[in-house]
mmCIF file with all atom_site columns, C-alpha atoms and ligand atoms in Angstrom:
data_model
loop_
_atom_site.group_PDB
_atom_site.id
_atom_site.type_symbol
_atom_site.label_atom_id
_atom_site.label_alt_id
_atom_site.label_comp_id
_atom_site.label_asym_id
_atom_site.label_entity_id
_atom_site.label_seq_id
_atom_site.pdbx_PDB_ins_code
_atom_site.Cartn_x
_atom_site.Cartn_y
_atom_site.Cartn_z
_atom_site.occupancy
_atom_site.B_iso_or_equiv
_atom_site.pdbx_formal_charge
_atom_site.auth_seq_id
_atom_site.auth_comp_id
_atom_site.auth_asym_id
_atom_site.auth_atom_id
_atom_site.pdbx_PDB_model_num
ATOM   1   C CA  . UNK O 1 1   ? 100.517 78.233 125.085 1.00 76.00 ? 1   UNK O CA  1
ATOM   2   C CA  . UNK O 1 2   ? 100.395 76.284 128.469 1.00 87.00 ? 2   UNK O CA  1
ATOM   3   C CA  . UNK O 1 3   ? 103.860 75.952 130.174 1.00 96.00 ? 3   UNK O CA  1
ATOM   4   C CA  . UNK O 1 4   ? 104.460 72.123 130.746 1.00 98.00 ? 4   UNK O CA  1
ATOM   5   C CA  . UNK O 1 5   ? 107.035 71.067 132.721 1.00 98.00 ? 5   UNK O CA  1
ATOM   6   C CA  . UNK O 1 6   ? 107.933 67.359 133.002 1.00 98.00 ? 6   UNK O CA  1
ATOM   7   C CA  . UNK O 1 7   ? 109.424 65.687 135.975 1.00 98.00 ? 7   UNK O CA  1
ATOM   8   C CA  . UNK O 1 8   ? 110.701 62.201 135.415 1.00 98.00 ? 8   UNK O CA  1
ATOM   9   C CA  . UNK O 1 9   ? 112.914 59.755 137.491 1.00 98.00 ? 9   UNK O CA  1
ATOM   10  C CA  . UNK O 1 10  ? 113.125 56.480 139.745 1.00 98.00 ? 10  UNK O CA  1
ATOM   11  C CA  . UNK O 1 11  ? 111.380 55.759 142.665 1.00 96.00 ? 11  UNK O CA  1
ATOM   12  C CA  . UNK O 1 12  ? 111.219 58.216 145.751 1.00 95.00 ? 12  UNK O CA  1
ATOM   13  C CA  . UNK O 1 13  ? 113.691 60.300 143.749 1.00 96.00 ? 13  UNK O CA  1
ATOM   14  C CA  . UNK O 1 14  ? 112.036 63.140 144.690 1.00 95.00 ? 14  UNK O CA  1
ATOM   15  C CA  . UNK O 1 15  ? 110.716 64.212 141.860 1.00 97.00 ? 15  UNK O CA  1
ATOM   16  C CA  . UNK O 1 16  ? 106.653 64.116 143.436 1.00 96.00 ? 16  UNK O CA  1
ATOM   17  C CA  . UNK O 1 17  ? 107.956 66.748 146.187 1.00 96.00 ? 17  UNK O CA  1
ATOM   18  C CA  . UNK O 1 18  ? 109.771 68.826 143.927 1.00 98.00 ? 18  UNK O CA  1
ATOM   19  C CA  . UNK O 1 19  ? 106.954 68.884 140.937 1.00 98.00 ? 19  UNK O CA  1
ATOM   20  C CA  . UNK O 1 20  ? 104.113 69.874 144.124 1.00 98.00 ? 20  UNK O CA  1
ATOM   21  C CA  . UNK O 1 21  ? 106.692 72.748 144.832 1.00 98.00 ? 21  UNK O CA  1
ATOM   22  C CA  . UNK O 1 22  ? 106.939 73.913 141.633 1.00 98.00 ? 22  UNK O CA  1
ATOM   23  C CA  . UNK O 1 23  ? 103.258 73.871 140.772 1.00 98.00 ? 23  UNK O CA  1
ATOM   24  C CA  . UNK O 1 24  ? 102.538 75.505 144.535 1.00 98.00 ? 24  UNK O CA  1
ATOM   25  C CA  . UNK O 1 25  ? 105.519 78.033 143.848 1.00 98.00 ? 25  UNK O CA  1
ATOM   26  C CA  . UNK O 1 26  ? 104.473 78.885 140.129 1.00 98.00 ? 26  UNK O CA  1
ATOM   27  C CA  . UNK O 1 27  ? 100.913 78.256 140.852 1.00 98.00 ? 27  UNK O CA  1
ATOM   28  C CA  . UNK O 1 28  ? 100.431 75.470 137.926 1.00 98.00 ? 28  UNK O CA  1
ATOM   29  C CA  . UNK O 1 29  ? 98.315  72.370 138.085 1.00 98.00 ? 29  UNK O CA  1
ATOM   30  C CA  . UNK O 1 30  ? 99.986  69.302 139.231 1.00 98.00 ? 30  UNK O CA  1
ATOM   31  C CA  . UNK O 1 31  ? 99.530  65.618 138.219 1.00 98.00 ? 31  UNK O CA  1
ATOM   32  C CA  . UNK O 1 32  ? 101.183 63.052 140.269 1.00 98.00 ? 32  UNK O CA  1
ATOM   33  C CA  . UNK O 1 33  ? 100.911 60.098 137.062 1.00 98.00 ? 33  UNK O CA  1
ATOM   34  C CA  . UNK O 1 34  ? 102.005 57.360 139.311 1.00 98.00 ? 34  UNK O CA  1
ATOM   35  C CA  . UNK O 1 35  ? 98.590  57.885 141.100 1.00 98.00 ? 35  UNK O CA  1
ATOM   36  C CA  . UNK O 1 36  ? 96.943  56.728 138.242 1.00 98.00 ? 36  UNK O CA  1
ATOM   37  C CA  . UNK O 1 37  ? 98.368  53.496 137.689 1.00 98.00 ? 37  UNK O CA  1
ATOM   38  C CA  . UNK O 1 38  ? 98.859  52.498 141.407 1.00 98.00 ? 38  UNK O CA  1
ATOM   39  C CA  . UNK O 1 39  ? 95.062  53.008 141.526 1.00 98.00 ? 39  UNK O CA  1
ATOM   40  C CA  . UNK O 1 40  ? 94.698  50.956 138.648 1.00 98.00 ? 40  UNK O CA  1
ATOM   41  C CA  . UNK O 1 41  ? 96.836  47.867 140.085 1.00 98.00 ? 41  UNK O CA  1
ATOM   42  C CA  . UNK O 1 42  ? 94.522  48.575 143.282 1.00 98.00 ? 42  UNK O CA  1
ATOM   43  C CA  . UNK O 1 43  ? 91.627  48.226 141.693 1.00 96.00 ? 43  UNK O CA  1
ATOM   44  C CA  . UNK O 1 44  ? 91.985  44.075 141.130 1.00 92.00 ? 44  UNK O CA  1
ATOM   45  C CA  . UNK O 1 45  ? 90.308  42.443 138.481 1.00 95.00 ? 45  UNK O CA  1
ATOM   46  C CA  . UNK O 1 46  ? 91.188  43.225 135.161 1.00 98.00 ? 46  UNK O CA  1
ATOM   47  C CA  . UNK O 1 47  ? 93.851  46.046 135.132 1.00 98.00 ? 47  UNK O CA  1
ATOM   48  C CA  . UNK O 1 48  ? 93.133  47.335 131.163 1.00 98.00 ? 48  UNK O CA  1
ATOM   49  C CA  . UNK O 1 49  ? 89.365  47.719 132.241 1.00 98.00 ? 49  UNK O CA  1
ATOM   50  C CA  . UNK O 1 50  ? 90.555  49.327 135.442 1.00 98.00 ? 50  UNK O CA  1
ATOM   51  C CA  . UNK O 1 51  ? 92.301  51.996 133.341 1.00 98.00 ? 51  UNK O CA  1
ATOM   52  C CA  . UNK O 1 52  ? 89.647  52.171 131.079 1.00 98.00 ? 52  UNK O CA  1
ATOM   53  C CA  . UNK O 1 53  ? 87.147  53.032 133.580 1.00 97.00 ? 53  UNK O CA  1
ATOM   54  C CA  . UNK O 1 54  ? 89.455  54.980 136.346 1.00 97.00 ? 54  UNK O CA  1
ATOM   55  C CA  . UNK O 1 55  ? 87.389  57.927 138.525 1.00 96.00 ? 55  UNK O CA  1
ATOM   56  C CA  . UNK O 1 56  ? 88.901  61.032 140.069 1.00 93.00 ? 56  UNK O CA  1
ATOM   57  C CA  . UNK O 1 57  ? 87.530  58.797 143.433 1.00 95.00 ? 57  UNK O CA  1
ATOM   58  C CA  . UNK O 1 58  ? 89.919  55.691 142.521 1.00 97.00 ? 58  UNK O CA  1
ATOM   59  C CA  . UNK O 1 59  ? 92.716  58.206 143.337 1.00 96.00 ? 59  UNK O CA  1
ATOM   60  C CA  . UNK O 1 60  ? 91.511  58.710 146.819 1.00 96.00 ? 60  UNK O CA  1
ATOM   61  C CA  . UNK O 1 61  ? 92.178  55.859 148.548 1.00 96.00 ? 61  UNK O CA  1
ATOM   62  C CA  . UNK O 1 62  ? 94.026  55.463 151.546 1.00 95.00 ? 62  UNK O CA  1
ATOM   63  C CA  . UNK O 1 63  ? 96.070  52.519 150.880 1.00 96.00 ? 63  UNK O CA  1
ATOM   64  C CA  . UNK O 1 64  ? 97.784  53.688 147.265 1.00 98.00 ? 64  UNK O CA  1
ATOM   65  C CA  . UNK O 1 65  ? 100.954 55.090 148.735 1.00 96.00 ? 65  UNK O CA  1
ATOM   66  C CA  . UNK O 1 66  ? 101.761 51.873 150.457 1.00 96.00 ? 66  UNK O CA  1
ATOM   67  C CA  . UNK O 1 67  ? 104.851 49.684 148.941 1.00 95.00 ? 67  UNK O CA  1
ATOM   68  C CA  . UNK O 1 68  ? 102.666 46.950 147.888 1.00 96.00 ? 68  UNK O CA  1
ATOM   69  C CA  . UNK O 1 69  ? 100.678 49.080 145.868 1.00 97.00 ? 69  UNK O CA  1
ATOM   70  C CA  . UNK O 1 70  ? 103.518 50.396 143.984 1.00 97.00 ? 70  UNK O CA  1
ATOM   71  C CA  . UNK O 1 71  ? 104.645 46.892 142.653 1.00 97.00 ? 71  UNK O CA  1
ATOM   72  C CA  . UNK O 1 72  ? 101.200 46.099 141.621 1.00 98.00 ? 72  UNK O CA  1
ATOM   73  C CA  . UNK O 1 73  ? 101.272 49.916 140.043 1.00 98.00 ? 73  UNK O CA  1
ATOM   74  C CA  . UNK O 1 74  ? 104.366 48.713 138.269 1.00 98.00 ? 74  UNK O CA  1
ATOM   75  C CA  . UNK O 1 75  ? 103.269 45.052 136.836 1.00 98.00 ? 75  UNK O CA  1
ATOM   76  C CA  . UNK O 1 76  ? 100.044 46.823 135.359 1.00 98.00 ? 76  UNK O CA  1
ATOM   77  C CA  . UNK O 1 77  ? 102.229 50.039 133.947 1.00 98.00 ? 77  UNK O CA  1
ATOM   78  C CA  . UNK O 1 78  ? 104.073 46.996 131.921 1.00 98.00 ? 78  UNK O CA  1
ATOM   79  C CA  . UNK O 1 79  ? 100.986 46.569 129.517 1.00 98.00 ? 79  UNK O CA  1
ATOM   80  C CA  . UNK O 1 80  ? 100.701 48.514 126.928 1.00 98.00 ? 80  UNK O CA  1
ATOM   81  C CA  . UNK O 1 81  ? 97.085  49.047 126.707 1.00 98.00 ? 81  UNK O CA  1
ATOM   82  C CA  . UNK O 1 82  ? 97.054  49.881 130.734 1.00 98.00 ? 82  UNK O CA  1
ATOM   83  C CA  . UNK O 1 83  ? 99.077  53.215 129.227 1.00 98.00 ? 83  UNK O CA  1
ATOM   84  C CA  . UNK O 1 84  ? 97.295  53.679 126.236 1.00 98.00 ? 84  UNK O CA  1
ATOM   85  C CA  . UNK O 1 85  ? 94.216  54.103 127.807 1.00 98.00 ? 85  UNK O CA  1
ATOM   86  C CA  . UNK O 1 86  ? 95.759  56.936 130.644 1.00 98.00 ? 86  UNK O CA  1
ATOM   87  C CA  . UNK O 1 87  ? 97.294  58.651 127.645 1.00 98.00 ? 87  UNK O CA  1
ATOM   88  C CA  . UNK O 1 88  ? 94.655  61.404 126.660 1.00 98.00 ? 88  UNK O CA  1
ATOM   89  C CA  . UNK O 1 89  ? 93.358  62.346 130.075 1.00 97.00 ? 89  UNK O CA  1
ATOM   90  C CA  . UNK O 1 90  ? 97.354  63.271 131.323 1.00 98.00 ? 90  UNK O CA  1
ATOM   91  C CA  . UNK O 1 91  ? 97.890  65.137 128.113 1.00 98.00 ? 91  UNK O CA  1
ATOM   92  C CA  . UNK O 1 92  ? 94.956  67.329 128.636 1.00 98.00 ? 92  UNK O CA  1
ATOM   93  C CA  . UNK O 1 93  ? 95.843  67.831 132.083 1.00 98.00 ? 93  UNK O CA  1
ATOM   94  C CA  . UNK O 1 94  ? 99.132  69.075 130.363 1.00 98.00 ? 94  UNK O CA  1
ATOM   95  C CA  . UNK O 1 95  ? 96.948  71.543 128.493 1.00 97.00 ? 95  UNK O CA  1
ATOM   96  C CA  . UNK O 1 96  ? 95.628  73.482 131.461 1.00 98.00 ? 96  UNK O CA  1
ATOM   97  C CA  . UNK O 1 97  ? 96.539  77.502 132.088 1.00 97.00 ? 97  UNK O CA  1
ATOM   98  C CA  . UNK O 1 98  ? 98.205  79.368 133.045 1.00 97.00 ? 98  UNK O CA  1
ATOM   99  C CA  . UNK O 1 99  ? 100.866 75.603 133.401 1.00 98.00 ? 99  UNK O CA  1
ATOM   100 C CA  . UNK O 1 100 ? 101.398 72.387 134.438 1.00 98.00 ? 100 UNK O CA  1
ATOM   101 C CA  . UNK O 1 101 ? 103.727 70.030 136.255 1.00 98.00 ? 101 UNK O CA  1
ATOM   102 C CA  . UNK O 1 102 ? 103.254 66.607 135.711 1.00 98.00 ? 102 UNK O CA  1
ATOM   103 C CA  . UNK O 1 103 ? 105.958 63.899 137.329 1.00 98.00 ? 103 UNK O CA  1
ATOM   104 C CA  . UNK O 1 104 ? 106.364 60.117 136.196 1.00 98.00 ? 104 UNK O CA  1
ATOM   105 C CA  . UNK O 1 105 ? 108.817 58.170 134.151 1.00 98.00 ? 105 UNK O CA  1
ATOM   106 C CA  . UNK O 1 106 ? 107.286 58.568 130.812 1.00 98.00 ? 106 UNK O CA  1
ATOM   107 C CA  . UNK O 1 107 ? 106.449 62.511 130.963 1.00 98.00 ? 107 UNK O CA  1
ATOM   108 C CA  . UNK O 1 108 ? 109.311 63.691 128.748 1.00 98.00 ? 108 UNK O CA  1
ATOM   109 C CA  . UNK O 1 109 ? 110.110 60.646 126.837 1.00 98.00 ? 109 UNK O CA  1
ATOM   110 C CA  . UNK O 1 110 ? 106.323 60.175 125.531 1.00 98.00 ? 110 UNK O CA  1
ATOM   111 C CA  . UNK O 1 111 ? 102.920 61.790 127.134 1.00 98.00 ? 111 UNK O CA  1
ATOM   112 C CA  . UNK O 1 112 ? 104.688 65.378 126.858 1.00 98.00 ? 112 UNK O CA  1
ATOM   113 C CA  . UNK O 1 113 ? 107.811 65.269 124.470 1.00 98.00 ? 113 UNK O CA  1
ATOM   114 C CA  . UNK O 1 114 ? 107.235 69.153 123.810 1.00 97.00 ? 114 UNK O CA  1
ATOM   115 C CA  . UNK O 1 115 ? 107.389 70.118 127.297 1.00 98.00 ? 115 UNK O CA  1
ATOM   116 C CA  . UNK O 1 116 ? 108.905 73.399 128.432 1.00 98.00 ? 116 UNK O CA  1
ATOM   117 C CA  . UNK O 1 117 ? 111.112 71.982 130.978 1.00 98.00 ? 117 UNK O CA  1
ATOM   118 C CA  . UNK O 1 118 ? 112.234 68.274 131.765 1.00 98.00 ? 118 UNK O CA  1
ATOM   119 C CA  . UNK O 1 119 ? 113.551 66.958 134.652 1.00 98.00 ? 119 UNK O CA  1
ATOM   120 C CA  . UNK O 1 120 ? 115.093 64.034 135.417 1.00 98.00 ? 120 UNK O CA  1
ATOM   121 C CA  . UNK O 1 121 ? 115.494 63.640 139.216 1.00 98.00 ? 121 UNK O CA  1
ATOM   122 C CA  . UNK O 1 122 ? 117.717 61.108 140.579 1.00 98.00 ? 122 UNK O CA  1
ATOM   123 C CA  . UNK O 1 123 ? 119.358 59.705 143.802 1.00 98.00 ? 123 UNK O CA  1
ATOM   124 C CA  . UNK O 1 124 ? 121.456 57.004 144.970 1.00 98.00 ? 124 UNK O CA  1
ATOM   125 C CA  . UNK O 1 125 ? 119.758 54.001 145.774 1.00 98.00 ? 125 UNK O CA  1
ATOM   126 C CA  . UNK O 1 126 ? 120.257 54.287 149.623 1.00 97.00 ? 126 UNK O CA  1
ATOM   127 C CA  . UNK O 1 127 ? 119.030 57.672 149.541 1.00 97.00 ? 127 UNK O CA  1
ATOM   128 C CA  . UNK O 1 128 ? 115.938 56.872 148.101 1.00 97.00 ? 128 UNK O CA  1
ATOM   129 C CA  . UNK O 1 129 ? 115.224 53.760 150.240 1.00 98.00 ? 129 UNK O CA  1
ATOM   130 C CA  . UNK O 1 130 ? 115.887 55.836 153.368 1.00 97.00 ? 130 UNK O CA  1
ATOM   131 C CA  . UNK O 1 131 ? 113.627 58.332 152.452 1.00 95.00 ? 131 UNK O CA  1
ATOM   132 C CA  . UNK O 1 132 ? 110.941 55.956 151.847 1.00 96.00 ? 132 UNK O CA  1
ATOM   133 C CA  . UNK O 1 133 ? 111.307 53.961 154.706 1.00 97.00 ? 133 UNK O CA  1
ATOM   134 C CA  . UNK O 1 134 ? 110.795 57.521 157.202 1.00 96.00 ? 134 UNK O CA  1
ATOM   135 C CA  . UNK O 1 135 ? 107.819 58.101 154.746 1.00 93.00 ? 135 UNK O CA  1
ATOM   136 C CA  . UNK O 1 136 ? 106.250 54.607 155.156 1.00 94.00 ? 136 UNK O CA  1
ATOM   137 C CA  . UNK O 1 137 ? 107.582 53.792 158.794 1.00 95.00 ? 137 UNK O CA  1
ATOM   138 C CA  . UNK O 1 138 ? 109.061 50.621 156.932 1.00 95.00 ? 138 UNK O CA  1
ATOM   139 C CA  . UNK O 1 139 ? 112.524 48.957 156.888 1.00 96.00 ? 139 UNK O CA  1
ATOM   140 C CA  . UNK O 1 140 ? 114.988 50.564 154.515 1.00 96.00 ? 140 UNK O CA  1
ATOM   141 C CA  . UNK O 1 141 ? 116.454 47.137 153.255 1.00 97.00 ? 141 UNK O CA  1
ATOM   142 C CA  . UNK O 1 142 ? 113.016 46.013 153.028 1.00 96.00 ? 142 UNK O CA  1
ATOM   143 C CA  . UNK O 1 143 ? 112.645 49.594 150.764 1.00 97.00 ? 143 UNK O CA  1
ATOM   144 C CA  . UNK O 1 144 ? 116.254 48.939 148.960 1.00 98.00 ? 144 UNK O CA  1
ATOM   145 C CA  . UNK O 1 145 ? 114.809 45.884 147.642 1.00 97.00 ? 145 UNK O CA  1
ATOM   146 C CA  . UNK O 1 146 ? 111.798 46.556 146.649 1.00 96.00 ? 146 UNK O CA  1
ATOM   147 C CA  . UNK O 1 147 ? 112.914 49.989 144.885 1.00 97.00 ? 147 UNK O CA  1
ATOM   148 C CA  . UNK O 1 148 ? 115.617 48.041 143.060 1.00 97.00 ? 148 UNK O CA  1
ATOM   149 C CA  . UNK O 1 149 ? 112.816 44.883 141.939 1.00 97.00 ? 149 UNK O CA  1
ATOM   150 C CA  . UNK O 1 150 ? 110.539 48.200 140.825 1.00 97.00 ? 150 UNK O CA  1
ATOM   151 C CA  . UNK O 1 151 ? 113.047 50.272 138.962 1.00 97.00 ? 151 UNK O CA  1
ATOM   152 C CA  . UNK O 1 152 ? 114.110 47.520 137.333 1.00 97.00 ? 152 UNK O CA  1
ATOM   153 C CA  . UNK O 1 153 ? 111.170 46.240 135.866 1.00 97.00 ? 153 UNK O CA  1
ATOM   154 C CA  . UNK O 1 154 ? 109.842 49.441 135.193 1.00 97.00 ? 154 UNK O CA  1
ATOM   155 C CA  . UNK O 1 155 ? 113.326 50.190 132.612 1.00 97.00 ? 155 UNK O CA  1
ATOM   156 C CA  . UNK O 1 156 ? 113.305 46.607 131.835 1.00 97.00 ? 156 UNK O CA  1
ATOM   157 C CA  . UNK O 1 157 ? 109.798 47.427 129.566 1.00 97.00 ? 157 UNK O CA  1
ATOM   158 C CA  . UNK O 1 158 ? 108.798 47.567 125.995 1.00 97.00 ? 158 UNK O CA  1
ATOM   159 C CA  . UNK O 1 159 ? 106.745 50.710 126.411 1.00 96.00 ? 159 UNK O CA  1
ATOM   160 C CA  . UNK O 1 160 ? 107.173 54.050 127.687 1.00 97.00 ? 160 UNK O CA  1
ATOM   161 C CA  . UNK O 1 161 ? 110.277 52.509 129.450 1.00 97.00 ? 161 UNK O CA  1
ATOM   162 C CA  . UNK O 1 162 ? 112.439 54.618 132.766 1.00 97.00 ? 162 UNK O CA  1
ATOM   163 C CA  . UNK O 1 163 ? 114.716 56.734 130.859 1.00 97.00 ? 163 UNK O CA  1
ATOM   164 C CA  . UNK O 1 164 ? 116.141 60.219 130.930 1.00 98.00 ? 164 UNK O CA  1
ATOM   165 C CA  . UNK O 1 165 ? 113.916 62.147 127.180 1.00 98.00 ? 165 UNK O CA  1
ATOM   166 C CA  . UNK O 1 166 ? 117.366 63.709 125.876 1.00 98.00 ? 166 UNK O CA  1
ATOM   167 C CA  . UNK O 1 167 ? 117.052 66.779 126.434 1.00 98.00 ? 167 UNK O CA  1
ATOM   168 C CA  . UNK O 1 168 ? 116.021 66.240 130.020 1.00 98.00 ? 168 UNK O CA  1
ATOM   169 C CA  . UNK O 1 169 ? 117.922 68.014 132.943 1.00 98.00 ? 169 UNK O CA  1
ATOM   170 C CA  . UNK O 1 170 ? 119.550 65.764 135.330 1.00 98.00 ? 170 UNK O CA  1
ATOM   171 C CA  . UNK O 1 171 ? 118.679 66.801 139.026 1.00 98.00 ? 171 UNK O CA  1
ATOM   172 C CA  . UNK O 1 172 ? 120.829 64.396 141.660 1.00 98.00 ? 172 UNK O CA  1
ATOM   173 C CA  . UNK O 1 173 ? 119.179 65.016 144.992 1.00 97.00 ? 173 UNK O CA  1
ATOM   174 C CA  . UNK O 1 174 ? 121.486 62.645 146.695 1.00 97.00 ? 174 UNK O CA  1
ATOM   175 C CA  . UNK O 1 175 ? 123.193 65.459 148.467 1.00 96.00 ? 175 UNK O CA  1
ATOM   176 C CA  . UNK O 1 176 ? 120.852 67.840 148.639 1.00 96.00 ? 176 UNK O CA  1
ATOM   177 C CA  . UNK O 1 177 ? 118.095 68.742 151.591 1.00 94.00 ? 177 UNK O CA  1
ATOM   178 C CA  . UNK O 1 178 ? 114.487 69.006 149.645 1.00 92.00 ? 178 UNK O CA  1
ATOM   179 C CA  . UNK O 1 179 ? 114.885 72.897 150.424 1.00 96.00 ? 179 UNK O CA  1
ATOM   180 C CA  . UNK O 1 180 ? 118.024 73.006 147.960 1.00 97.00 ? 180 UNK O CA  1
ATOM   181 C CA  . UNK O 1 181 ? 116.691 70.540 145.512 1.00 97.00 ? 181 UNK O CA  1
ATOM   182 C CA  . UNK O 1 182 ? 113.583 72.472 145.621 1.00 98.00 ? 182 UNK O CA  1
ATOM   183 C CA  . UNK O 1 183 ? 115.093 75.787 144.608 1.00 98.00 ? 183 UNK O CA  1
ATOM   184 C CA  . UNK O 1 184 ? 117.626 74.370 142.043 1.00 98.00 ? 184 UNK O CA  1
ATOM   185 C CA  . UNK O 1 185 ? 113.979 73.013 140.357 1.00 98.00 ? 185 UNK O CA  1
ATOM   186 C CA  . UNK O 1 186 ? 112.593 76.376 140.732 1.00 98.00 ? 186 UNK O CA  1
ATOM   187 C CA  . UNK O 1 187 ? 115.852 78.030 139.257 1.00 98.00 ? 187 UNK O CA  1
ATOM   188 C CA  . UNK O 1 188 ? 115.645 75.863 136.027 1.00 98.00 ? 188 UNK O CA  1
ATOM   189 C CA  . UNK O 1 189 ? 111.992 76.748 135.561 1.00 98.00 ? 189 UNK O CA  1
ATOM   190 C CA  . UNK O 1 190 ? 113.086 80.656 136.124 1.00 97.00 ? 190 UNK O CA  1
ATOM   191 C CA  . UNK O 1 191 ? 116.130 79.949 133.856 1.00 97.00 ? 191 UNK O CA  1
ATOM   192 C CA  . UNK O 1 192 ? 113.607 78.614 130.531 1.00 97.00 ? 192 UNK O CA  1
ATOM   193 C CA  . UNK O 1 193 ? 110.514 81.425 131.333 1.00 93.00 ? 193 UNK O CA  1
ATOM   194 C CA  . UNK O 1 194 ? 113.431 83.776 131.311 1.00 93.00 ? 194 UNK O CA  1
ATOM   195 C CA  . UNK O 1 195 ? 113.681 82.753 127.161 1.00 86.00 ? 195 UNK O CA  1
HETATM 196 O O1  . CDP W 2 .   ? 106.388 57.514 144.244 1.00 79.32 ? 201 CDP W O1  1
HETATM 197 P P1  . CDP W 2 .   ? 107.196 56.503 143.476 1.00 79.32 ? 201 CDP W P1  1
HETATM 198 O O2  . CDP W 2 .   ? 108.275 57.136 142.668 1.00 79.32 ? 201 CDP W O2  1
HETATM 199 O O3  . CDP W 2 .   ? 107.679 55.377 144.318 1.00 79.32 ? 201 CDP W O3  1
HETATM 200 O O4  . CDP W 2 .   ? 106.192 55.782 142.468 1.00 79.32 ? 201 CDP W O4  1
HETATM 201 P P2  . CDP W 2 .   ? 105.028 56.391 141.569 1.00 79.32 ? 201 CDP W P2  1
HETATM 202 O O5  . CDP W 2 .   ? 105.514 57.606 140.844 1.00 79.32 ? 201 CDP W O5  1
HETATM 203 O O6  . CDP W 2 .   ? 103.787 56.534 142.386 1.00 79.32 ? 201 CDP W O6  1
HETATM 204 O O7  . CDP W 2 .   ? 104.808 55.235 140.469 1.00 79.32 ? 201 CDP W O7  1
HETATM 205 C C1  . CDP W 2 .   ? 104.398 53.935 140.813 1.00 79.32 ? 201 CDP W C1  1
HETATM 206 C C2  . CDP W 2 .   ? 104.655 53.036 139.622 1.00 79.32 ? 201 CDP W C2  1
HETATM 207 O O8  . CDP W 2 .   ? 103.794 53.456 138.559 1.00 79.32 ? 201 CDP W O8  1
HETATM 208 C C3  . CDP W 2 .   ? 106.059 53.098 139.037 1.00 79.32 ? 201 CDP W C3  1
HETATM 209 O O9  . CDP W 2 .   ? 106.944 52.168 139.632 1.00 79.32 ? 201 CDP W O9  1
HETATM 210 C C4  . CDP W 2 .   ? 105.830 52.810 137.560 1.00 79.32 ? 201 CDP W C4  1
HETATM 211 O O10 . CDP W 2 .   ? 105.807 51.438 137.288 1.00 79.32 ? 201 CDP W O10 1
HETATM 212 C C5  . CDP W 2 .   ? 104.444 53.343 137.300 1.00 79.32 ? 201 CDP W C5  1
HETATM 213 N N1  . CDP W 2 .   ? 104.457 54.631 136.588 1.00 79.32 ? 201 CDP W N1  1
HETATM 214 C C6  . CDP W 2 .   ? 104.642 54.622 135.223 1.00 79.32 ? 201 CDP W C6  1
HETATM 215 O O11 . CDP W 2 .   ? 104.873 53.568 134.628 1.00 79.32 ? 201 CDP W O11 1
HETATM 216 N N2  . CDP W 2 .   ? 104.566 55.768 134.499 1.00 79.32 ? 201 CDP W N2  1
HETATM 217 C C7  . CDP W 2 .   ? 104.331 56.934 135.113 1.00 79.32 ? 201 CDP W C7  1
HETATM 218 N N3  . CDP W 2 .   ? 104.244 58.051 134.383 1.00 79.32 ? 201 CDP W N3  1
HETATM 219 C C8  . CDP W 2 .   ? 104.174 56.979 136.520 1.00 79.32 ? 201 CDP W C8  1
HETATM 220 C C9  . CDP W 2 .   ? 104.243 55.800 137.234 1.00 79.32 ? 201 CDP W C9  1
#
């Protein structure tokens, strides 16, 4: 059996550093999920044929990271057939040897409920915006808002809404340097090969 681990939480939580450290560490596969829909919002036109016809290539753009392409990521992750239609190809990713870590906000709660390991990485609000602002060279009230306006909508949602699975393990990197929240990660994965 492949070892999934899950790694859920709100934006610039950490959770996409701390899943490519894992998978680097452990030496899994890793799927950053939020990829897939911000380059389905980028693609324009209709965003359930955009998910429909998504190409390793979409994911290579240059512009996906940027904050405007993570609320348009957000208002097409609201329709339920935008999901539906990412469902099979991130579950099969789940299925690769010798493991995989896969981070979102619907990893634990829905595309892997069987995972090994869940996560659920958190931070205060300011936290996160300051992080993203130093990652985007933006303003961090300019961040604070639009983190807020995007976790919002994205718990706010019929489907596959932001929420903890319950058996996930809360990780609040508030206080921590990405070297400690990093090896507390690693220490849980440890902790549930150990049996
Ligand atoms: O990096 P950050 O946490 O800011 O965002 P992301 O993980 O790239 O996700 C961008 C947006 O995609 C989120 O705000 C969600 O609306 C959506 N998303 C989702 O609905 N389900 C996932 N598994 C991953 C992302």
């Amino acid at each position: 059996m492949p070892f999934t681990i899950a790694i859920d939480g709100p934006a610039a939580s950490g959770k996409g550093t701390i899943a490519r450290a894992i998978a680097q560490h452990f030496g899994f596969h890793h799927l950053d999920t939020g990829l897939l829909y911000r380059a389905t919002g980028a693609k324009g036109g209709d965003p359930v044929e955009a998910a429909r016809a998504l190409r390793p290539i979409d994911m290579e753009r240059d512009d996906l990271r940027s904050a405007e392409a993570g609320q348009a990521a957000s208002r097409v992750a609201a329709i339920p057939e935008v999901r539906e239609a990412l469902v099979d190809f991130q579950r099969r990713f789940a299925m690769q040897e010798p493991g995989a870590v896969l981070d979102g906000r619907d990893i634990g709660t829905v595309i892997c409920p069987e995972a090994a390991l869940k996560l659920y990485v958190v931070a205060s609000d300011e936290v996160r915006a300051a992080r993203r602002a130093a990652e985007l060279g933006a303003d961090p009230a300019r961040m604070l808002a639009e983190l807020r306006e995007r976790d919002a909508r994205d718990s706010a949602r019929a489907t596959a809404p932001l929420r903890p699975a319950d058996d996930a393990v809360l990780l609040d990197t508030s206080a921590l340097s990405i070297e400690d929240a990093v090896a507390r990660a690693i220490a849980e994965v440890a902790r549930v090969q150990a049996g």
